[in-house]
Coordinates of C-alpha atoms and ligand atoms in Angstrom, one line a residue:
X724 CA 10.8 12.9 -7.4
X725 CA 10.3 16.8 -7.0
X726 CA 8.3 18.1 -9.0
X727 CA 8.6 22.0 -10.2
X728 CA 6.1 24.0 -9.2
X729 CA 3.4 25.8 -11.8
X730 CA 4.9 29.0 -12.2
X731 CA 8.3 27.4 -12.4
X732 CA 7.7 25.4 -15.0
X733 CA 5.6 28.1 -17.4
X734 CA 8.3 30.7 -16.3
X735 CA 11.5 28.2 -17.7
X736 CA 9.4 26.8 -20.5
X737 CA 6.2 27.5 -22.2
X738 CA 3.7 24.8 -21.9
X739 CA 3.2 22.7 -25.0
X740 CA 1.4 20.1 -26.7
X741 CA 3.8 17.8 -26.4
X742 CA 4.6 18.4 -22.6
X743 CA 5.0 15.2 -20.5
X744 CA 2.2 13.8 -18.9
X745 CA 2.0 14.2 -15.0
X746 CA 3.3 11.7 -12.8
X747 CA 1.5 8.8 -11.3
X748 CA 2.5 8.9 -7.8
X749 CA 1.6 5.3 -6.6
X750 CA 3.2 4.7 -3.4
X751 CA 0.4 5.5 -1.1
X752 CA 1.4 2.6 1.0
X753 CA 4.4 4.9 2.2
X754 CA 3.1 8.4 2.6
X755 CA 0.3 9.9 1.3
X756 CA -0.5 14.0 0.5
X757 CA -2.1 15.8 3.5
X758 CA -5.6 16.5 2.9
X759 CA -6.4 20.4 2.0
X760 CA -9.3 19.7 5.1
X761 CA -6.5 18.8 7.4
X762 CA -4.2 21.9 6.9
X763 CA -7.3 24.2 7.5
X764 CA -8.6 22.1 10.1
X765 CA -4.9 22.5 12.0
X766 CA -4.1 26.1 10.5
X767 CA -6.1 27.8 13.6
X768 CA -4.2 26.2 16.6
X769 CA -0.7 27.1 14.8
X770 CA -1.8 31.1 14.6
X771 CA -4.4 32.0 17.0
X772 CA -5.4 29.2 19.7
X773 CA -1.5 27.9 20.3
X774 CA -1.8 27.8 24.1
X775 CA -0.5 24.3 25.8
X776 CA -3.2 22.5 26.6
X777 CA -1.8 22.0 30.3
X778 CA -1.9 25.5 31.3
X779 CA -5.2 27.0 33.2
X780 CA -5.9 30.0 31.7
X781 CA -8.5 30.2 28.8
X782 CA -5.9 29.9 26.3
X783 CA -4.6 26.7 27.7
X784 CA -8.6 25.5 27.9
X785 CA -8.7 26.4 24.4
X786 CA -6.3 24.3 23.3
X787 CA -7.2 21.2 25.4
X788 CA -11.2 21.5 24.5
X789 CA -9.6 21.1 20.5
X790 CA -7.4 18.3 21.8
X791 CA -10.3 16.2 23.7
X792 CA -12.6 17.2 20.5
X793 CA -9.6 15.5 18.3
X794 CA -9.0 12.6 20.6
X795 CA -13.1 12.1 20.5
X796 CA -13.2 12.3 17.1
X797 CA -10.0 10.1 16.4
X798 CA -11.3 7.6 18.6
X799 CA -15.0 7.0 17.1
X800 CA -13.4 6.2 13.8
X801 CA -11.6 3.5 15.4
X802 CA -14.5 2.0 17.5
X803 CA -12.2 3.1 20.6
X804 CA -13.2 4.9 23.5
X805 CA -11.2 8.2 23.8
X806 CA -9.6 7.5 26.7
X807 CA -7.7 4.5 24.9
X808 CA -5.9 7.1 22.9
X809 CA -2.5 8.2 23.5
X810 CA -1.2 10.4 20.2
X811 CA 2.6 9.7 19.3
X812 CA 4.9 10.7 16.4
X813 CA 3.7 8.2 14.8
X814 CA 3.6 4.2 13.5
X815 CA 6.8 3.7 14.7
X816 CA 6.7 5.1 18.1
X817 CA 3.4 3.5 18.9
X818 CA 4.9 0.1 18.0
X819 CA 7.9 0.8 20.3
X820 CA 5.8 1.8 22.9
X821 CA 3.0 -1.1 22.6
X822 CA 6.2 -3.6 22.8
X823 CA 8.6 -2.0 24.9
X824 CA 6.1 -1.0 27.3
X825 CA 4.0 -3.8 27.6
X826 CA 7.0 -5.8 28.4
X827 CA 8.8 -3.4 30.7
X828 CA 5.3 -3.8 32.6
X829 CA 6.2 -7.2 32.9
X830 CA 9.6 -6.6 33.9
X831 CA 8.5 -4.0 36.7
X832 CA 5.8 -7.1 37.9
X833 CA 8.5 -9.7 38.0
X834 CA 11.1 -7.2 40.0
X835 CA 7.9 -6.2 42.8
X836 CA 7.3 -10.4 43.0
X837 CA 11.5 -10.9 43.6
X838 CA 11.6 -8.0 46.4
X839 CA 8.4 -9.2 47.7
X840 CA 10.4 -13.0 48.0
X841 CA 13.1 -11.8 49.0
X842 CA 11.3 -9.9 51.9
X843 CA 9.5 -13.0 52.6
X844 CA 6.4 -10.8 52.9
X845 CA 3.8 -11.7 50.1
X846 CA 1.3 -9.2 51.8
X847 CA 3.7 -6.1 50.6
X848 CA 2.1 -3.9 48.1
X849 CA 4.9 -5.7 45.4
X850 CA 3.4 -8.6 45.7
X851 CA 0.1 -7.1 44.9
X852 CA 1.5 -5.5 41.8
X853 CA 0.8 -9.4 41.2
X854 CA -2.8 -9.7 42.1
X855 CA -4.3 -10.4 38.7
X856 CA -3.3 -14.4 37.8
X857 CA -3.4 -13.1 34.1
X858 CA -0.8 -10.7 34.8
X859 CA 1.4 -12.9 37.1
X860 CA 3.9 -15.3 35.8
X861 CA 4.7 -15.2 31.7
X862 CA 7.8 -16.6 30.1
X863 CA 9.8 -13.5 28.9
X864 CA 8.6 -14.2 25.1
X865 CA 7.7 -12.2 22.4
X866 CA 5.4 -13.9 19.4
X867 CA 5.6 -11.6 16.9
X868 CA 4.3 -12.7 13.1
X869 CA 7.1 -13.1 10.6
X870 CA 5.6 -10.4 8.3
X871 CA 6.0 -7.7 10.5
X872 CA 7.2 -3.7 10.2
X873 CA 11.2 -3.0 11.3
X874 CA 9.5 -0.8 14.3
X875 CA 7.7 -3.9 15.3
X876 CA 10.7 -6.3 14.7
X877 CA 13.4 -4.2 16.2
X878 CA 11.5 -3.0 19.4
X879 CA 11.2 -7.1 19.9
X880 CA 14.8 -7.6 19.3
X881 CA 15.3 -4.6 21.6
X882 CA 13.9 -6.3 24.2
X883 CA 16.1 -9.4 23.7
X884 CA 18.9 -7.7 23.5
X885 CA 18.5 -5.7 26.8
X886 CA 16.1 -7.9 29.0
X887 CA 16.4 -11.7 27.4
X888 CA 13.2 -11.7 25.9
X889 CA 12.8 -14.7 23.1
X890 CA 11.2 -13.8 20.2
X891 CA 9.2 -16.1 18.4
X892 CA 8.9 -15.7 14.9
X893 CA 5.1 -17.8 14.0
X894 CA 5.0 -18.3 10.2
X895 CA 3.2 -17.3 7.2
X896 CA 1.7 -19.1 4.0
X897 CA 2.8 -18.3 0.4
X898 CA 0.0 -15.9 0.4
X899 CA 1.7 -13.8 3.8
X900 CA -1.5 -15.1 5.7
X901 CA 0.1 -15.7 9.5
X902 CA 0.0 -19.6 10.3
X903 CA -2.6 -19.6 13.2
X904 CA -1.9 -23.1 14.2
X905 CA 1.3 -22.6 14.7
X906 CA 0.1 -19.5 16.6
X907 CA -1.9 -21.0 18.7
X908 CA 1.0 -23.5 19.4
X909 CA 3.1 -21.0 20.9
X910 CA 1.0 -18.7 22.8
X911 CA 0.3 -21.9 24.6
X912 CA 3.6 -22.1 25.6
X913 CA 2.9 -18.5 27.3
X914 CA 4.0 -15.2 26.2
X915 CA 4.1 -11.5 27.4
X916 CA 2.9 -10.2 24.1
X917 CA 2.1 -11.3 20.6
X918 CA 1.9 -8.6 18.0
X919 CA 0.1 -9.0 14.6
X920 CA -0.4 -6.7 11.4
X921 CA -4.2 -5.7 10.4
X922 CA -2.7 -5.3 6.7
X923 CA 0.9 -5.7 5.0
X924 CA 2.6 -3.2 3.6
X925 CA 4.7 -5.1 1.2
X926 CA 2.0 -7.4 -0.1
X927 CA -1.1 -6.0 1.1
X928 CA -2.8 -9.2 2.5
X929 CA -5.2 -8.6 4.9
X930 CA -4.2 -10.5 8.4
X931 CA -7.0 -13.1 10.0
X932 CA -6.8 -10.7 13.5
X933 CA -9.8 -11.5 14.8
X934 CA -9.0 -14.9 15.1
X935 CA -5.6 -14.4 16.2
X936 CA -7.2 -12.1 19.3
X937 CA -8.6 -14.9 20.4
X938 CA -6.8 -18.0 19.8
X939 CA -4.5 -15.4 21.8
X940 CA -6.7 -14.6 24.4
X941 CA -7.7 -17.7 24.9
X942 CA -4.3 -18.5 26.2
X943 CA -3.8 -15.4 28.1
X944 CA -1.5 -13.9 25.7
X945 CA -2.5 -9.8 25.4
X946 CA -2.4 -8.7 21.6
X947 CA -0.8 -5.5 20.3
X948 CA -2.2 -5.1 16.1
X949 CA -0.4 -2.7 13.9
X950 CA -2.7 -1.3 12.0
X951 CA -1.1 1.4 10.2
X952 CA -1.7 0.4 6.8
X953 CA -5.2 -0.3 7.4
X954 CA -6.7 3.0 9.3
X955 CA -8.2 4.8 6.9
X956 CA -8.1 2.4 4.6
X957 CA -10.2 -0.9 5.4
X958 CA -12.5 -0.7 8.1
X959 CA -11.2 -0.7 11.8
X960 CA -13.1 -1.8 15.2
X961 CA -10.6 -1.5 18.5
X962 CA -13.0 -2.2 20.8
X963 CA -14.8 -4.9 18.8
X964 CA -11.5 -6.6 17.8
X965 CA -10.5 -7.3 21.6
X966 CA -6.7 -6.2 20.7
X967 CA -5.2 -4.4 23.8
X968 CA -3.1 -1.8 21.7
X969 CA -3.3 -0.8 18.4
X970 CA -0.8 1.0 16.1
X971 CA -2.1 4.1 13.9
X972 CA 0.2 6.5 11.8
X973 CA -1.7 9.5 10.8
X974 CA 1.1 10.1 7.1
X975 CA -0.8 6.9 5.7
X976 CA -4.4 8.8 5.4
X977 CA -3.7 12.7 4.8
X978 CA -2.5 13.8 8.0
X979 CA 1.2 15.4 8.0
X980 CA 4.5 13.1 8.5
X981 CA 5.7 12.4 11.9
X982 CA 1.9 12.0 13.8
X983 CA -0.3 9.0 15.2
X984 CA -1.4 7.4 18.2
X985 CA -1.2 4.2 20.3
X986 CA -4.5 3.0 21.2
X987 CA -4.1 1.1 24.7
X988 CA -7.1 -0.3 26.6
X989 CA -7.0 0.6 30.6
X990 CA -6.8 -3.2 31.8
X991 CA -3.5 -3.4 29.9
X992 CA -0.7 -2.4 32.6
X993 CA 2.1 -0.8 30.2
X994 CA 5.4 1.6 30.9
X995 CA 5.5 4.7 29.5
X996 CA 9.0 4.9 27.0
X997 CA 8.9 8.9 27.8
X998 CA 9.1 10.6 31.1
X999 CA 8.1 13.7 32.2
X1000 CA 5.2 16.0 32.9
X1001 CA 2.7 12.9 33.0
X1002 CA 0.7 13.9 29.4
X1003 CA -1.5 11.4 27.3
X1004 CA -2.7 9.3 30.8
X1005 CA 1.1 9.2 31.7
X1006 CA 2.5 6.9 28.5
X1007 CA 3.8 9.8 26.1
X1008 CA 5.5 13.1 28.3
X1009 CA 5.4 16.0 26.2
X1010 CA 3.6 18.9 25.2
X1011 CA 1.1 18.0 22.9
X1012 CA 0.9 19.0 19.8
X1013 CA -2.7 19.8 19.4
X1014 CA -2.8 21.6 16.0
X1015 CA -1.9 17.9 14.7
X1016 CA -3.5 16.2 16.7
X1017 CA -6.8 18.4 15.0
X1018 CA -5.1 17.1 11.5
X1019 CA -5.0 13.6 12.5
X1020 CA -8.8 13.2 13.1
X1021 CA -9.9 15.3 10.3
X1022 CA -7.7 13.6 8.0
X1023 CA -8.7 10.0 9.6
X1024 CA -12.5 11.2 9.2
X1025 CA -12.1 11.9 5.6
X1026 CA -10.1 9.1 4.7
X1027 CA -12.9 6.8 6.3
X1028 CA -16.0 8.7 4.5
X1029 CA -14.2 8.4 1.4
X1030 CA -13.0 4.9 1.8
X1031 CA -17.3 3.8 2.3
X1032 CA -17.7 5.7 -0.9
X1033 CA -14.8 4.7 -2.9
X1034 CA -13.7 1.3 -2.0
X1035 CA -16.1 -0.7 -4.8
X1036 CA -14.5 1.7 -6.9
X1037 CA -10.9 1.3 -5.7
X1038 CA -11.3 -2.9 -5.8
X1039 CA -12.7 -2.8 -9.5
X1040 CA -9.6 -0.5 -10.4
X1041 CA -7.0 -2.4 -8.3
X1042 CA -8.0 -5.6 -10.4
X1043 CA -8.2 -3.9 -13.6
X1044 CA -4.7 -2.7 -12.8
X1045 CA -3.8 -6.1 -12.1
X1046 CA -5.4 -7.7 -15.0
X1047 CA -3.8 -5.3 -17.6
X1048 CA -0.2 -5.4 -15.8
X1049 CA -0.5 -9.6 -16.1
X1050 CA -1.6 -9.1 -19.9
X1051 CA 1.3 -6.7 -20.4
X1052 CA 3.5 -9.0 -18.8
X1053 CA 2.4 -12.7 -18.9
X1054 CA 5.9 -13.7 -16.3
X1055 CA 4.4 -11.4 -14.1
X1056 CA 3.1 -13.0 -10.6
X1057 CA 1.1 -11.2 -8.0
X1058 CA 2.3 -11.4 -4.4
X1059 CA 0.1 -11.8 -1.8
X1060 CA -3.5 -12.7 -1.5
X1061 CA -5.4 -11.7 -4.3
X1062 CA -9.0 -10.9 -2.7
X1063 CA -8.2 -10.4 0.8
X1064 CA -5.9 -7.4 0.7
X1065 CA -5.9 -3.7 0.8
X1066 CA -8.3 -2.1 -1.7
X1067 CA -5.5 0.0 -3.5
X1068 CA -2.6 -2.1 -3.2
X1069 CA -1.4 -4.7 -6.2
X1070 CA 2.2 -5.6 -5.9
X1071 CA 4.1 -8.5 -8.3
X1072 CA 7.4 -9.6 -9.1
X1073 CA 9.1 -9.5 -12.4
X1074 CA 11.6 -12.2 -13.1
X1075 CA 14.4 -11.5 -14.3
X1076 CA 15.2 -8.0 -13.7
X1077 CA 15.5 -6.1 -10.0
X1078 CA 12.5 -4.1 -8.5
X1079 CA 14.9 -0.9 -7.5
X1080 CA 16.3 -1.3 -11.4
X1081 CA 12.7 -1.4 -12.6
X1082 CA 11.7 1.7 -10.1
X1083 CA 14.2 3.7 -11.3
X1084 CA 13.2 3.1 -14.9
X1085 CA 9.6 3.8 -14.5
X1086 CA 10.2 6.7 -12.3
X1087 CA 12.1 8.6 -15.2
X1088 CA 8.7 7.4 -17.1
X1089 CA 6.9 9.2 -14.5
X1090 CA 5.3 6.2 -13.1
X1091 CA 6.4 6.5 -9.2
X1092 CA 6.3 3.3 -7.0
X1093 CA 7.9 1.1 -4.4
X1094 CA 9.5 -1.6 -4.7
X1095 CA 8.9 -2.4 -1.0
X1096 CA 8.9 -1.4 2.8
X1097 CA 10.6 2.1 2.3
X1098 CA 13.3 1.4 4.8
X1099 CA 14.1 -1.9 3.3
X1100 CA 14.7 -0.4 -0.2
X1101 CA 16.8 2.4 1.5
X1102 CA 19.4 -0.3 2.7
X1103 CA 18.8 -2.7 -1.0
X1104 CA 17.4 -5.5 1.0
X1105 CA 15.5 -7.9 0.0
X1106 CA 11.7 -7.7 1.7
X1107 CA 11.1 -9.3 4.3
X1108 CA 7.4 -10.2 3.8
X1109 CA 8.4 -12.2 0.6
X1110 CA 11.3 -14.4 2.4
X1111 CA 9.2 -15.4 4.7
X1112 CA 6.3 -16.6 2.5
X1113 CA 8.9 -18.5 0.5
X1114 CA 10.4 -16.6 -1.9
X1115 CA 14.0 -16.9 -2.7
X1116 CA 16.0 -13.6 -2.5
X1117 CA 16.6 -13.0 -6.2
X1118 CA 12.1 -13.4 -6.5
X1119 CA 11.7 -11.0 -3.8
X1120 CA 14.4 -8.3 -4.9
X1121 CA 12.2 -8.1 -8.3
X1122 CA 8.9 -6.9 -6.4
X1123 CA 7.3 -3.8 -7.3
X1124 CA 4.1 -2.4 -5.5
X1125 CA 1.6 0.1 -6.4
X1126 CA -0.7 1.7 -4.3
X1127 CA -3.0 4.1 -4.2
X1128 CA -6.1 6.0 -2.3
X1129 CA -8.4 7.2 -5.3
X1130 CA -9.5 4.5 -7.8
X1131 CA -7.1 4.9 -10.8
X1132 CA -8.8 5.9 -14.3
X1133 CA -8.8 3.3 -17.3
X1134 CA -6.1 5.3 -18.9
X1135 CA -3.8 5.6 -16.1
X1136 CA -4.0 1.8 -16.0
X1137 CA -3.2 1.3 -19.4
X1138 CA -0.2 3.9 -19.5
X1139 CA 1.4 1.8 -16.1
X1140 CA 0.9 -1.4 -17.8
X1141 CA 2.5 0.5 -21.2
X1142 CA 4.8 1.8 -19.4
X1143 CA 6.3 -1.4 -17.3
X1144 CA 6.2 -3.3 -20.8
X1145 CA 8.6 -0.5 -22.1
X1146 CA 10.7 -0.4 -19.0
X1147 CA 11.2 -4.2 -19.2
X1148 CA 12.1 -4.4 -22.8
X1149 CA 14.8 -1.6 -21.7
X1150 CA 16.2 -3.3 -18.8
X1151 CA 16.1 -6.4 -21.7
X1152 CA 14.5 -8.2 -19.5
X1153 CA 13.9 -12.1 -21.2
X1154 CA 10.5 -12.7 -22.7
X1155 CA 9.4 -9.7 -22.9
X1156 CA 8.5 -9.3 -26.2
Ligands
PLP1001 N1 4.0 -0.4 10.5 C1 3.7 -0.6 9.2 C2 2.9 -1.8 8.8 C3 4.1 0.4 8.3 O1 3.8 0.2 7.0 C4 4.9 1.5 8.7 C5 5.4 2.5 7.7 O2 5.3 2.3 6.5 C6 5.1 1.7 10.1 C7 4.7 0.7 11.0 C8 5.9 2.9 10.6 O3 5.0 4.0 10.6 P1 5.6 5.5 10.6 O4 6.1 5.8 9.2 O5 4.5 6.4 10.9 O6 6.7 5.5 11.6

């Protein structure tokens, strides 16, 4: 919804007592505001230091000292190592590039053992391109969980389409927790990559990772996590974790749309999807843009002091939310897992009436949510999260999620749960009283 700004509201119409209250924005889950410490932070290398951080002079070393300072700082509130970072456009170029890259590695591997055969010279350097047994023979599959984002989906159908990779879908529960038996199962079968979600987006559970790592490990499988709805949100170890590339989108904790980064340990061999001048260790061409890359890891920092001082907060508030929505409406159900998920994040589905109808009614209440992954919603599909932990497709078109970054204040929880038990008894939905 856009909202008019101060002086064109008192300018059309004088304030009054009886003026509308603000709107709730709850759909954190698909963009958040950037942080006031993240324009300032940036503000400098747009006006005064905007040399390219390639170029010699002291401009250019300017400009590269604030990039290294960014990636250093990005990096430490990830427990990654600032050479694992590549920055990117975002979530969905670092998925494409984790999968698509990680794969084409493969494929370049699997061409250099071919020519090597068909020189009949295993001592060529091709055929040491194979040297490392982890790296040497894997089944052109893909195991990907059956929760995951479109950019991790489609970059795995990508590579079916184009190279004949399978993908593997592994199962979740009812509660969107990934199967890891089945898992397990699977990457014992071998695989070139399986690729896991820290957090959902649609349901907020959060993912058992760890364990996935190394059930995965353990069967030689390397690990890419998307963890773009958890940075900045729930605590994040790269290095501790084990996964060997990491998905971060900087518009999920303050920083400005259309930033993030890849993280990508060095033992991983991965093809770069952009060529050029040979930028960010050779994986992302392209001048970088170091006045976001600044934002990016002042906004991360932030977003992780405030989550160690908020979160208690944010829980209590996220279960109070749910409480009063369930005693507003008792045929409510939350989706998901009800501890174990993001801190501000409480999604449900109301039977009998659609989430985009429902949306739409309490956005003209000013209550503004999602009913979804933002892309799904843009084509009126059902989400995928909720088919695959069982829902039919008339359950999972009534979901609605709310989420959120500051712990929400008693009264803003009552006026959501008013609010839904008005917009319910409008849409008539039954047995809502
Ligand atoms: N992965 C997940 C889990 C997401 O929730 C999103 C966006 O909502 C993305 C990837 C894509 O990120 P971006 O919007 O930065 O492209």
């Amino acid at each position: 919804m856009i909202r008019m700004s101060e002086t064109e509201t008192s300018s059309a119409t004088a304030p009054s007592a009886t003026a509308a209250p603000t709107d709730l924005y709850l759909d954190t889950a698909a963009s958040e505001a950037v942080s006031r410490a993240a324009i300032e932070a940036m503000l400098p290398f747009l006006t005064e230091a905007y040399g390219n951080p390639s170029s010699v002079h002291a401009e250019g070393a300017t400009a590269a000292r604030a990039l290294e300072a960014a990636r250093a700082s990005f990096a430490a509130d990830l427990g990654a190592h600032p050479g694992d970072v590549v920055f990117t456009s975002g979530g969905t170029e670092s998925d494409n590039l984790a999968i698509k890259g990680v794969a084409l590695a493969q494929v370049r591997r699997e061409n250099a053992a071919h020519a090597a055969a068909a020189a009949g010279d295993g001592s060529t350097s091709a055929a040491s391109a194979c040297a490392n047994p982890e790296h040497a023979a894997r089944p052109r599959r893909i195991l990907i969980s059956a929760v995951e984002h479109p950019a991790v989906a489609e970059s795995a159908q990508w590579l079916h389409d184009f190279f004949g990779f399978d993908v593997v879908r592994i199962p979740v529960d009812a509660q969107a927790h990934l199967d890891l038996a089945a898992l397990e199962r699977e990457a014992q079968r071998g695989a070139s990559l399986a690729c896991v979600m820290m957090a959902n987006n649609e349901v907020g559970t959060v993912e058992p990772v760890a364990q996935a790592v190394r059930i995965c490990h353990g069967a030689g499988v390397p690990v890419h996590v998307d963890a773009v709805q958890a940075a900045g949100t729930i605590p994040v170890d790269f290095r501790g974790l084990d996964a060997d590339t990491m998905a971060v989108s900087g518009h999920k904790f303050g920083a400005p749309k259309g930033l993030g980064a890849l993280l990508v340990r060095g033992r991983t061999p991965i093809e770069p999807l952009i060529s050029g001048g040979g930028q960010e260790r050779g994986l992302r061409s392209g001048t970088q843009n170091v006045a976001g890359a600044v934002a990016l890891a002042v906004a991360l920092h932030e977003a992780c002091e405030t989550m160690e001082r908020n979160s208690t907060a944010l829980v209590a508030s996220r279960d109070a939310l749910v409480r009063a929505v369930l005693e507003a409406v008792p045929t409510a159900r939350v989706t998901g897992d009800p501890v174990h998920r993001l801190p501000g994040h409480a999604s449900f589905v109301f039977p009998g009436v659609t989430g985009e109808a429902l949306l739409v009614d309490l956005d003209a209440r000013g209550i503004e949510v999602s009913s979804g992954s933002a892309c799904a919603v843009g084509r009126h599909e059902a989400p995928g999260t909720l088919l695959a932990m069982g829902l039919s497709e008339v359950e999972a078109k009534a979901a609605i999620r709310f989420s959120f970054r500051a712990p929400l204040a008693d009264a803003d929880i009552r006026r959501i749960a008013a609010a839904l038990h008005s917009s319910l008894i409008a849409l008539h939905v039954p047995g809502i009283e």
